[in-house]
Amino acid sequence: LTDEGVYKVNPANKKSEKVVEGKDSFDIAVFVGNVYLLSTSAIYKYVPVEGGYVAGADYVQGASFDTGSRMAIDGSVWVTKGDKILKYLKGTDQNFTISGLSTPNGQFGNIYTTADMDNLYVVDSTNKALLSIGKDDGIFKKAYQADEFGQLTGLVVDEVEGKIYISVDNKILQADL
């Protein structure tokens, strides 16, 4: 994802091909071949067809997001916005709420989940924490504290192996769940 669009890169010959226009997007997710781009005014969904992608359509009508918002997709589209997590299913807001936190939410940023996971993992950069939250019920389960959570640029969680991977500056850091 660049300012100009989304590129497919062939690692064998290092050639790149533009497959989707950027539309001022700042986050990208792929689910079952569909490409989703997040911007301040929309989530654009691009569906693959022979020879490319169908022109992007706004997946969520009338929504707005922050430049610090991030998304993850597991069948539902999860988007962070300030101190909230929004859940969309088939473009409709599912009114997801978080319960069980003893301190106020800070600023949510990176979020991670997969279709196989029971939990969402969301970074609260204000409180320098990674929160584990149940996807079905919104119940807070656990917080992981570290200064690095306030600076990370990428997040991957492996529940099966019990590992957290984050990117900070030019390093990949690993921790146990």
JSON list of C-alpha atoms in Angstrom, two decimals:
[
{"chain": "A", "resi": 1, "resn": "LEU", "atom": "CA", "xyz": [0.00, 0.00, 0.00]},
{"chain": "A", "resi": 2, "resn": "THR", "atom": "CA", "xyz": [1.42, 3.34, -1.07]},
{"chain": "A", "resi": 3, "resn": "ASP", "atom": "CA", "xyz": [-0.08, 6.81, -1.51]},
{"chain": "A", "resi": 4, "resn": "GLU", "atom": "CA", "xyz": [-0.77, 5.93, -5.15]},
{"chain": "A", "resi": 5, "resn": "GLY", "atom": "CA", "xyz": [-2.38, 2.54, -4.63]},
{"chain": "A", "resi": 6, "resn": "VAL", "atom": "CA", "xyz": [-1.92, -1.14, -3.88]},
{"chain": "A", "resi": 7, "resn": "TYR", "atom": "CA", "xyz": [0.80, -3.01, -5.71]},
{"chain": "A", "resi": 8, "resn": "LYS", "atom": "CA", "xyz": [1.31, -6.71, -6.24]},
{"chain": "A", "resi": 9, "resn": "VAL", "atom": "CA", "xyz": [5.00, -7.57, -6.12]},
{"chain": "A", "resi": 10, "resn": "ASN", "atom": "CA", "xyz": [6.52, -10.68, -7.67]},
{"chain": "A", "resi": 11, "resn": "PRO", "atom": "CA", "xyz": [9.45, -11.63, -5.42]},
{"chain": "A", "resi": 12, "resn": "ALA", "atom": "CA", "xyz": [11.07, -13.78, -8.12]},
{"chain": "A", "resi": 13, "resn": "ASN", "atom": "CA", "xyz": [11.58, -10.99, -10.65]},
{"chain": "A", "resi": 14, "resn": "LYS", "atom": "CA", "xyz": [10.94, -8.02, -8.29]},
{"chain": "A", "resi": 15, "resn": "LYS", "atom": "CA", "xyz": [8.42, -6.52, -10.70]},
{"chain": "A", "resi": 16, "resn": "SER", "atom": "CA", "xyz": [5.44, -4.70, -9.28]},
{"chain": "A", "resi": 17, "resn": "GLU", "atom": "CA", "xyz": [2.02, -4.14, -10.74]},
{"chain": "A", "resi": 18, "resn": "LYS", "atom": "CA", "xyz": [-0.57, -1.64, -9.53]},
{"chain": "A", "resi": 19, "resn": "VAL", "atom": "CA", "xyz": [-3.79, -3.54, -8.82]},
{"chain": "A", "resi": 20, "resn": "VAL", "atom": "CA", "xyz": [-5.92, -0.99, -6.94]},
{"chain": "A", "resi": 21, "resn": "GLU", "atom": "CA", "xyz": [-6.06, 2.82, -6.64]},
{"chain": "A", "resi": 22, "resn": "GLY", "atom": "CA", "xyz": [-5.03, 4.14, -3.19]},
{"chain": "A", "resi": 23, "resn": "LYS", "atom": "CA", "xyz": [-7.95, 6.50, -2.47]},
{"chain": "A", "resi": 24, "resn": "ASP", "atom": "CA", "xyz": [-5.99, 8.20, 0.37]},
{"chain": "A", "resi": 25, "resn": "SER", "atom": "CA", "xyz": [-6.00, 4.97, 2.36]},
{"chain": "A", "resi": 26, "resn": "PHE", "atom": "CA", "xyz": [-3.75, 4.29, 5.35]},
{"chain": "A", "resi": 27, "resn": "ASP", "atom": "CA", "xyz": [-4.50, 0.66, 6.21]},
{"chain": "A", "resi": 28, "resn": "ILE", "atom": "CA", "xyz": [-5.05, -2.51, 4.21]},
{"chain": "A", "resi": 29, "resn": "ALA", "atom": "CA", "xyz": [-6.44, -5.96, 4.96]},
{"chain": "A", "resi": 30, "resn": "VAL", "atom": "CA", "xyz": [-7.12, -8.97, 2.75]},
{"chain": "A", "resi": 31, "resn": "PHE", "atom": "CA", "xyz": [-9.76, -11.61, 3.41]},
{"chain": "A", "resi": 32, "resn": "VAL", "atom": "CA", "xyz": [-10.63, -14.48, 1.03]},
{"chain": "A", "resi": 33, "resn": "GLY", "atom": "CA", "xyz": [-9.05, -12.58, -1.84]},
{"chain": "A", "resi": 34, "resn": "ASN", "atom": "CA", "xyz": [-10.97, -9.35, -1.24]},
{"chain": "A", "resi": 35, "resn": "VAL", "atom": "CA", "xyz": [-8.84, -6.27, -0.60]},
{"chain": "A", "resi": 36, "resn": "TYR", "atom": "CA", "xyz": [-10.09, -3.74, 1.95]},
{"chain": "A", "resi": 37, "resn": "LEU", "atom": "CA", "xyz": [-8.64, -0.23, 2.23]},
{"chain": "A", "resi": 38, "resn": "LEU", "atom": "CA", "xyz": [-9.32, 2.06, 5.20]},
{"chain": "A", "resi": 39, "resn": "SER", "atom": "CA", "xyz": [-9.47, 5.84, 4.78]},
{"chain": "A", "resi": 40, "resn": "THR", "atom": "CA", "xyz": [-10.93, 8.60, 6.96]},
{"chain": "A", "resi": 41, "resn": "SER", "atom": "CA", "xyz": [-14.20, 8.53, 5.03]},
{"chain": "A", "resi": 42, "resn": "ALA", "atom": "CA", "xyz": [-14.68, 4.91, 3.97]},
{"chain": "A", "resi": 43, "resn": "ILE", "atom": "CA", "xyz": [-13.72, 1.27, 3.90]},
{"chain": "A", "resi": 44, "resn": "TYR", "atom": "CA", "xyz": [-13.28, 0.36, 0.24]},
{"chain": "A", "resi": 45, "resn": "LYS", "atom": "CA", "xyz": [-13.79, -3.25, -0.75]},
{"chain": "A", "resi": 46, "resn": "TYR", "atom": "CA", "xyz": [-12.23, -4.62, -3.94]},
{"chain": "A", "resi": 47, "resn": "VAL", "atom": "CA", "xyz": [-13.39, -8.02, -5.19]},
{"chain": "A", "resi": 48, "resn": "PRO", "atom": "CA", "xyz": [-11.04, -10.05, -7.41]},
{"chain": "A", "resi": 49, "resn": "VAL", "atom": "CA", "xyz": [-12.11, -10.92, -10.95]},
{"chain": "A", "resi": 50, "resn": "GLU", "atom": "CA", "xyz": [-10.22, -12.39, -13.85]},
{"chain": "A", "resi": 51, "resn": "GLY", "atom": "CA", "xyz": [-7.47, -9.95, -14.77]},
{"chain": "A", "resi": 52, "resn": "GLY", "atom": "CA", "xyz": [-7.74, -7.68, -11.70]},
{"chain": "A", "resi": 53, "resn": "TYR", "atom": "CA", "xyz": [-10.30, -6.30, -9.28]},
{"chain": "A", "resi": 54, "resn": "VAL", "atom": "CA", "xyz": [-13.77, -4.79, -9.52]},
{"chain": "A", "resi": 55, "resn": "ALA", "atom": "CA", "xyz": [-13.72, -1.02, -8.84]},
{"chain": "A", "resi": 56, "resn": "GLY", "atom": "CA", "xyz": [-13.80, -0.37, -5.10]},
{"chain": "A", "resi": 57, "resn": "ALA", "atom": "CA", "xyz": [-17.13, 0.11, -3.38]},
{"chain": "A", "resi": 58, "resn": "ASP", "atom": "CA", "xyz": [-17.70, 1.75, 0.00]},
{"chain": "A", "resi": 59, "resn": "TYR", "atom": "CA", "xyz": [-18.29, -1.19, 2.36]},
{"chain": "A", "resi": 60, "resn": "VAL", "atom": "CA", "xyz": [-19.74, 1.01, 5.14]},
{"chain": "A", "resi": 61, "resn": "GLN", "atom": "CA", "xyz": [-22.00, 3.91, 4.15]},
{"chain": "A", "resi": 62, "resn": "GLY", "atom": "CA", "xyz": [-21.67, 7.19, 6.06]},
{"chain": "A", "resi": 63, "resn": "ALA", "atom": "CA", "xyz": [-18.88, 6.15, 8.44]},
{"chain": "A", "resi": 64, "resn": "SER", "atom": "CA", "xyz": [-15.82, 8.20, 9.36]},
{"chain": "A", "resi": 65, "resn": "PHE", "atom": "CA", "xyz": [-12.53, 7.09, 10.85]},
{"chain": "A", "resi": 66, "resn": "ASP", "atom": "CA", "xyz": [-9.39, 8.62, 12.35]},
{"chain": "A", "resi": 67, "resn": "THR", "atom": "CA", "xyz": [-5.99, 8.53, 10.67]},
{"chain": "A", "resi": 68, "resn": "GLY", "atom": "CA", "xyz": [-4.88, 6.40, 13.64]},
{"chain": "A", "resi": 69, "resn": "SER", "atom": "CA", "xyz": [-7.64, 3.86, 12.98]},
{"chain": "A", "resi": 70, "resn": "ARG", "atom": "CA", "xyz": [-6.63, 0.35, 11.95]},
{"chain": "A", "resi": 71, "resn": "MET", "atom": "CA", "xyz": [-8.59, -2.72, 10.86]},
{"chain": "A", "resi": 72, "resn": "ALA", "atom": "CA", "xyz": [-8.59, -6.51, 11.00]},
{"chain": "A", "resi": 73, "resn": "ILE", "atom": "CA", "xyz": [-10.91, -8.91, 9.19]},
{"chain": "A", "resi": 74, "resn": "ASP", "atom": "CA", "xyz": [-12.12, -12.37, 10.19]},
{"chain": "A", "resi": 75, "resn": "GLY", "atom": "CA", "xyz": [-15.44, -12.42, 8.34]},
{"chain": "A", "resi": 76, "resn": "SER", "atom": "CA", "xyz": [-16.42, -9.30, 10.27]},
{"chain": "A", "resi": 77, "resn": "VAL", "atom": "CA", "xyz": [-14.53, -6.06, 9.71]},
{"chain": "A", "resi": 78, "resn": "TRP", "atom": "CA", "xyz": [-13.08, -4.69, 12.97]},
{"chain": "A", "resi": 79, "resn": "VAL", "atom": "CA", "xyz": [-11.94, -1.06, 13.06]},
{"chain": "A", "resi": 80, "resn": "THR", "atom": "CA", "xyz": [-10.41, 0.95, 15.88]},
{"chain": "A", "resi": 81, "resn": "LYS", "atom": "CA", "xyz": [-11.60, 4.54, 16.27]},
{"chain": "A", "resi": 82, "resn": "GLY", "atom": "CA", "xyz": [-10.32, 6.54, 19.23]},
{"chain": "A", "resi": 83, "resn": "ASP", "atom": "CA", "xyz": [-11.28, 4.57, 22.34]},
{"chain": "A", "resi": 84, "resn": "LYS", "atom": "CA", "xyz": [-13.75, 2.28, 20.53]},
{"chain": "A", "resi": 85, "resn": "ILE", "atom": "CA", "xyz": [-13.71, -0.87, 18.44]},
{"chain": "A", "resi": 86, "resn": "LEU", "atom": "CA", "xyz": [-16.28, -0.94, 15.66]},
{"chain": "A", "resi": 87, "resn": "LYS", "atom": "CA", "xyz": [-17.54, -4.23, 14.25]},
{"chain": "A", "resi": 88, "resn": "TYR", "atom": "CA", "xyz": [-19.15, -4.42, 10.81]},
{"chain": "A", "resi": 89, "resn": "LEU", "atom": "CA", "xyz": [-20.83, -7.44, 9.30]},
{"chain": "A", "resi": 90, "resn": "LYS", "atom": "CA", "xyz": [-21.98, -7.17, 5.68]},
{"chain": "A", "resi": 91, "resn": "GLY", "atom": "CA", "xyz": [-21.46, -3.40, 5.98]},
{"chain": "A", "resi": 92, "resn": "THR", "atom": "CA", "xyz": [-23.73, -3.01, 9.02]},
{"chain": "A", "resi": 93, "resn": "ASP", "atom": "CA", "xyz": [-22.51, -1.75, 12.40]},
{"chain": "A", "resi": 94, "resn": "GLN", "atom": "CA", "xyz": [-22.92, -4.49, 15.02]},
{"chain": "A", "resi": 95, "resn": "ASN", "atom": "CA", "xyz": [-22.70, -2.10, 18.04]},
{"chain": "A", "resi": 96, "resn": "PHE", "atom": "CA", "xyz": [-19.73, -3.83, 19.64]},
{"chain": "A", "resi": 97, "resn": "THR", "atom": "CA", "xyz": [-18.99, -2.70, 23.21]},
{"chain": "A", "resi": 98, "resn": "ILE", "atom": "CA", "xyz": [-16.13, -3.54, 25.55]},
{"chain": "A", "resi": 99, "resn": "SER", "atom": "CA", "xyz": [-16.82, -4.40, 29.19]},
{"chain": "A", "resi": 100, "resn": "GLY", "atom": "CA", "xyz": [-14.71, -5.31, 32.19]},
{"chain": "A", "resi": 101, "resn": "LEU", "atom": "CA", "xyz": [-11.95, -2.70, 31.91]},
{"chain": "A", "resi": 102, "resn": "SER", "atom": "CA", "xyz": [-10.98, -1.10, 35.23]},
{"chain": "A", "resi": 103, "resn": "THR", "atom": "CA", "xyz": [-9.28, 1.93, 33.64]},
{"chain": "A", "resi": 104, "resn": "PRO", "atom": "CA", "xyz": [-10.61, 4.14, 30.85]},
{"chain": "A", "resi": 105, "resn": "ASN", "atom": "CA", "xyz": [-9.69, 3.20, 27.31]},
{"chain": "A", "resi": 106, "resn": "GLY", "atom": "CA", "xyz": [-6.92, 5.23, 25.77]},
{"chain": "A", "resi": 107, "resn": "GLN", "atom": "CA", "xyz": [-6.26, 5.60, 22.06]},
{"chain": "A", "resi": 108, "resn": "PHE", "atom": "CA", "xyz": [-6.75, 2.31, 20.21]},
{"chain": "A", "resi": 109, "resn": "GLY", "atom": "CA", "xyz": [-4.53, 1.65, 17.19]},
{"chain": "A", "resi": 110, "resn": "ASN", "atom": "CA", "xyz": [-3.39, -1.66, 15.75]},
{"chain": "A", "resi": 111, "resn": "ILE", "atom": "CA", "xyz": [-5.84, -4.52, 16.01]},
{"chain": "A", "resi": 112, "resn": "TYR", "atom": "CA", "xyz": [-5.37, -8.19, 15.20]},
{"chain": "A", "resi": 113, "resn": "THR", "atom": "CA", "xyz": [-7.57, -11.25, 14.89]},
{"chain": "A", "resi": 114, "resn": "THR", "atom": "CA", "xyz": [-8.22, -14.11, 12.50]},
{"chain": "A", "resi": 115, "resn": "ALA", "atom": "CA", "xyz": [-11.23, -16.29, 11.76]},
{"chain": "A", "resi": 116, "resn": "ASP", "atom": "CA", "xyz": [-9.72, -19.03, 13.97]},
{"chain": "A", "resi": 117, "resn": "MET", "atom": "CA", "xyz": [-9.27, -16.82, 17.04]},
{"chain": "A", "resi": 118, "resn": "ASP", "atom": "CA", "xyz": [-11.72, -16.27, 19.89]},
{"chain": "A", "resi": 119, "resn": "ASN", "atom": "CA", "xyz": [-10.18, -12.93, 20.84]},
{"chain": "A", "resi": 120, "resn": "LEU", "atom": "CA", "xyz": [-9.34, -9.52, 19.49]},
{"chain": "A", "resi": 121, "resn": "TYR", "atom": "CA", "xyz": [-5.94, -8.07, 20.32]},
{"chain": "A", "resi": 122, "resn": "VAL", "atom": "CA", "xyz": [-5.92, -4.28, 20.29]},
{"chain": "A", "resi": 123, "resn": "VAL", "atom": "CA", "xyz": [-3.14, -1.86, 21.16]},
{"chain": "A", "resi": 124, "resn": "ASP", "atom": "CA", "xyz": [-3.97, 0.96, 23.56]},
{"chain": "A", "resi": 125, "resn": "SER", "atom": "CA", "xyz": [-1.08, 3.29, 22.74]},
{"chain": "A", "resi": 126, "resn": "THR", "atom": "CA", "xyz": [-1.99, 5.83, 25.45]},
{"chain": "A", "resi": 127, "resn": "ASN", "atom": "CA", "xyz": [-1.73, 3.22, 28.21]},
{"chain": "A", "resi": 128, "resn": "LYS", "atom": "CA", "xyz": [1.09, 1.31, 26.42]},
{"chain": "A", "resi": 129, "resn": "ALA", "atom": "CA", "xyz": [-0.86, -1.93, 26.56]},
{"chain": "A", "resi": 130, "resn": "LEU", "atom": "CA", "xyz": [-2.07, -4.78, 24.40]},
{"chain": "A", "resi": 131, "resn": "LEU", "atom": "CA", "xyz": [-5.60, -5.81, 25.37]},
{"chain": "A", "resi": 132, "resn": "SER", "atom": "CA", "xyz": [-7.19, -9.20, 24.81]},
{"chain": "A", "resi": 133, "resn": "ILE", "atom": "CA", "xyz": [-10.96, -8.92, 24.32]},
{"chain": "A", "resi": 134, "resn": "GLY", "atom": "CA", "xyz": [-13.50, -11.65, 23.57]},
{"chain": "A", "resi": 135, "resn": "LYS", "atom": "CA", "xyz": [-14.94, -11.28, 20.06]},
{"chain": "A", "resi": 136, "resn": "ASP", "atom": "CA", "xyz": [-18.33, -12.78, 20.92]},
{"chain": "A", "resi": 137, "resn": "ASP", "atom": "CA", "xyz": [-19.04, -10.88, 24.13]},
{"chain": "A", "resi": 138, "resn": "GLY", "atom": "CA", "xyz": [-16.67, -7.88, 24.25]},
{"chain": "A", "resi": 139, "resn": "ILE", "atom": "CA", "xyz": [-15.36, -8.91, 27.67]},
{"chain": "A", "resi": 140, "resn": "PHE", "atom": "CA", "xyz": [-11.86, -7.73, 28.53]},
{"chain": "A", "resi": 141, "resn": "LYS", "atom": "CA", "xyz": [-9.67, -10.74, 29.33]},
{"chain": "A", "resi": 142, "resn": "LYS", "atom": "CA", "xyz": [-6.09, -9.61, 29.83]},
{"chain": "A", "resi": 143, "resn": "ALA", "atom": "CA", "xyz": [-3.69, -6.68, 29.41]},
{"chain": "A", "resi": 144, "resn": "TYR", "atom": "CA", "xyz": [-0.02, -6.89, 28.47]},
{"chain": "A", "resi": 145, "resn": "GLN", "atom": "CA", "xyz": [1.99, -3.79, 29.48]},
{"chain": "A", "resi": 146, "resn": "ALA", "atom": "CA", "xyz": [5.20, -2.62, 27.81]},
{"chain": "A", "resi": 147, "resn": "ASP", "atom": "CA", "xyz": [6.55, 0.74, 26.65]},
{"chain": "A", "resi": 148, "resn": "GLU", "atom": "CA", "xyz": [6.94, -0.73, 23.14]},
{"chain": "A", "resi": 149, "resn": "PHE", "atom": "CA", "xyz": [3.15, -0.95, 22.72]},
{"chain": "A", "resi": 150, "resn": "GLY", "atom": "CA", "xyz": [3.10, 2.85, 22.62]},
{"chain": "A", "resi": 151, "resn": "GLN", "atom": "CA", "xyz": [5.43, 2.87, 19.59]},
{"chain": "A", "resi": 152, "resn": "LEU", "atom": "CA", "xyz": [4.61, -0.21, 17.55]},
{"chain": "A", "resi": 153, "resn": "THR", "atom": "CA", "xyz": [3.87, -0.15, 13.85]},
{"chain": "A", "resi": 154, "resn": "GLY", "atom": "CA", "xyz": [2.77, -3.76, 13.37]},
{"chain": "A", "resi": 155, "resn": "LEU", "atom": "CA", "xyz": [1.16, -6.56, 15.37]},
{"chain": "A", "resi": 156, "resn": "VAL", "atom": "CA", "xyz": [0.69, -10.31, 14.89]},
{"chain": "A", "resi": 157, "resn": "VAL", "atom": "CA", "xyz": [-0.59, -12.72, 17.55]},
{"chain": "A", "resi": 158, "resn": "ASP", "atom": "CA", "xyz": [-0.27, -16.50, 17.40]},
{"chain": "A", "resi": 159, "resn": "GLU", "atom": "CA", "xyz": [-2.69, -17.94, 19.98]},
{"chain": "A", "resi": 160, "resn": "VAL", "atom": "CA", "xyz": [-1.75, -21.55, 19.12]},
{"chain": "A", "resi": 161, "resn": "GLU", "atom": "CA", "xyz": [1.96, -20.97, 19.81]},
{"chain": "A", "resi": 162, "resn": "GLY", "atom": "CA", "xyz": [1.23, -18.42, 22.56]},
{"chain": "A", "resi": 163, "resn": "LYS", "atom": "CA", "xyz": [3.32, -15.64, 20.99]},
{"chain": "A", "resi": 164, "resn": "ILE", "atom": "CA", "xyz": [2.98, -11.92, 20.33]},
{"chain": "A", "resi": 165, "resn": "TYR", "atom": "CA", "xyz": [5.07, -10.31, 17.57]},
{"chain": "A", "resi": 166, "resn": "ILE", "atom": "CA", "xyz": [5.36, -6.54, 17.24]},
{"chain": "A", "resi": 167, "resn": "SER", "atom": "CA", "xyz": [7.39, -4.26, 15.02]},
{"chain": "A", "resi": 168, "resn": "VAL", "atom": "CA", "xyz": [9.03, -1.26, 16.65]},
{"chain": "A", "resi": 169, "resn": "ASP", "atom": "CA", "xyz": [11.42, 0.93, 14.67]},
{"chain": "A", "resi": 170, "resn": "ASN", "atom": "CA", "xyz": [13.48, -1.55, 12.64]},
{"chain": "A", "resi": 171, "resn": "LYS", "atom": "CA", "xyz": [13.04, -4.52, 15.00]},
{"chain": "A", "resi": 172, "resn": "ILE", "atom": "CA", "xyz": [10.60, -7.40, 15.42]},
{"chain": "A", "resi": 173, "resn": "LEU", "atom": "CA", "xyz": [10.02, -8.17, 19.09]},
{"chain": "A", "resi": 174, "resn": "GLN", "atom": "CA", "xyz": [8.52, -11.40, 20.42]},
{"chain": "A", "resi": 175, "resn": "ALA", "atom": "CA", "xyz": [6.80, -12.07, 23.75]},
{"chain": "A", "resi": 176, "resn": "ASP", "atom": "CA", "xyz": [4.75, -14.85, 25.29]},
{"chain": "A", "resi": 177, "resn": "LEU", "atom": "CA", "xyz": [0.98, -14.55, 25.59]}
]
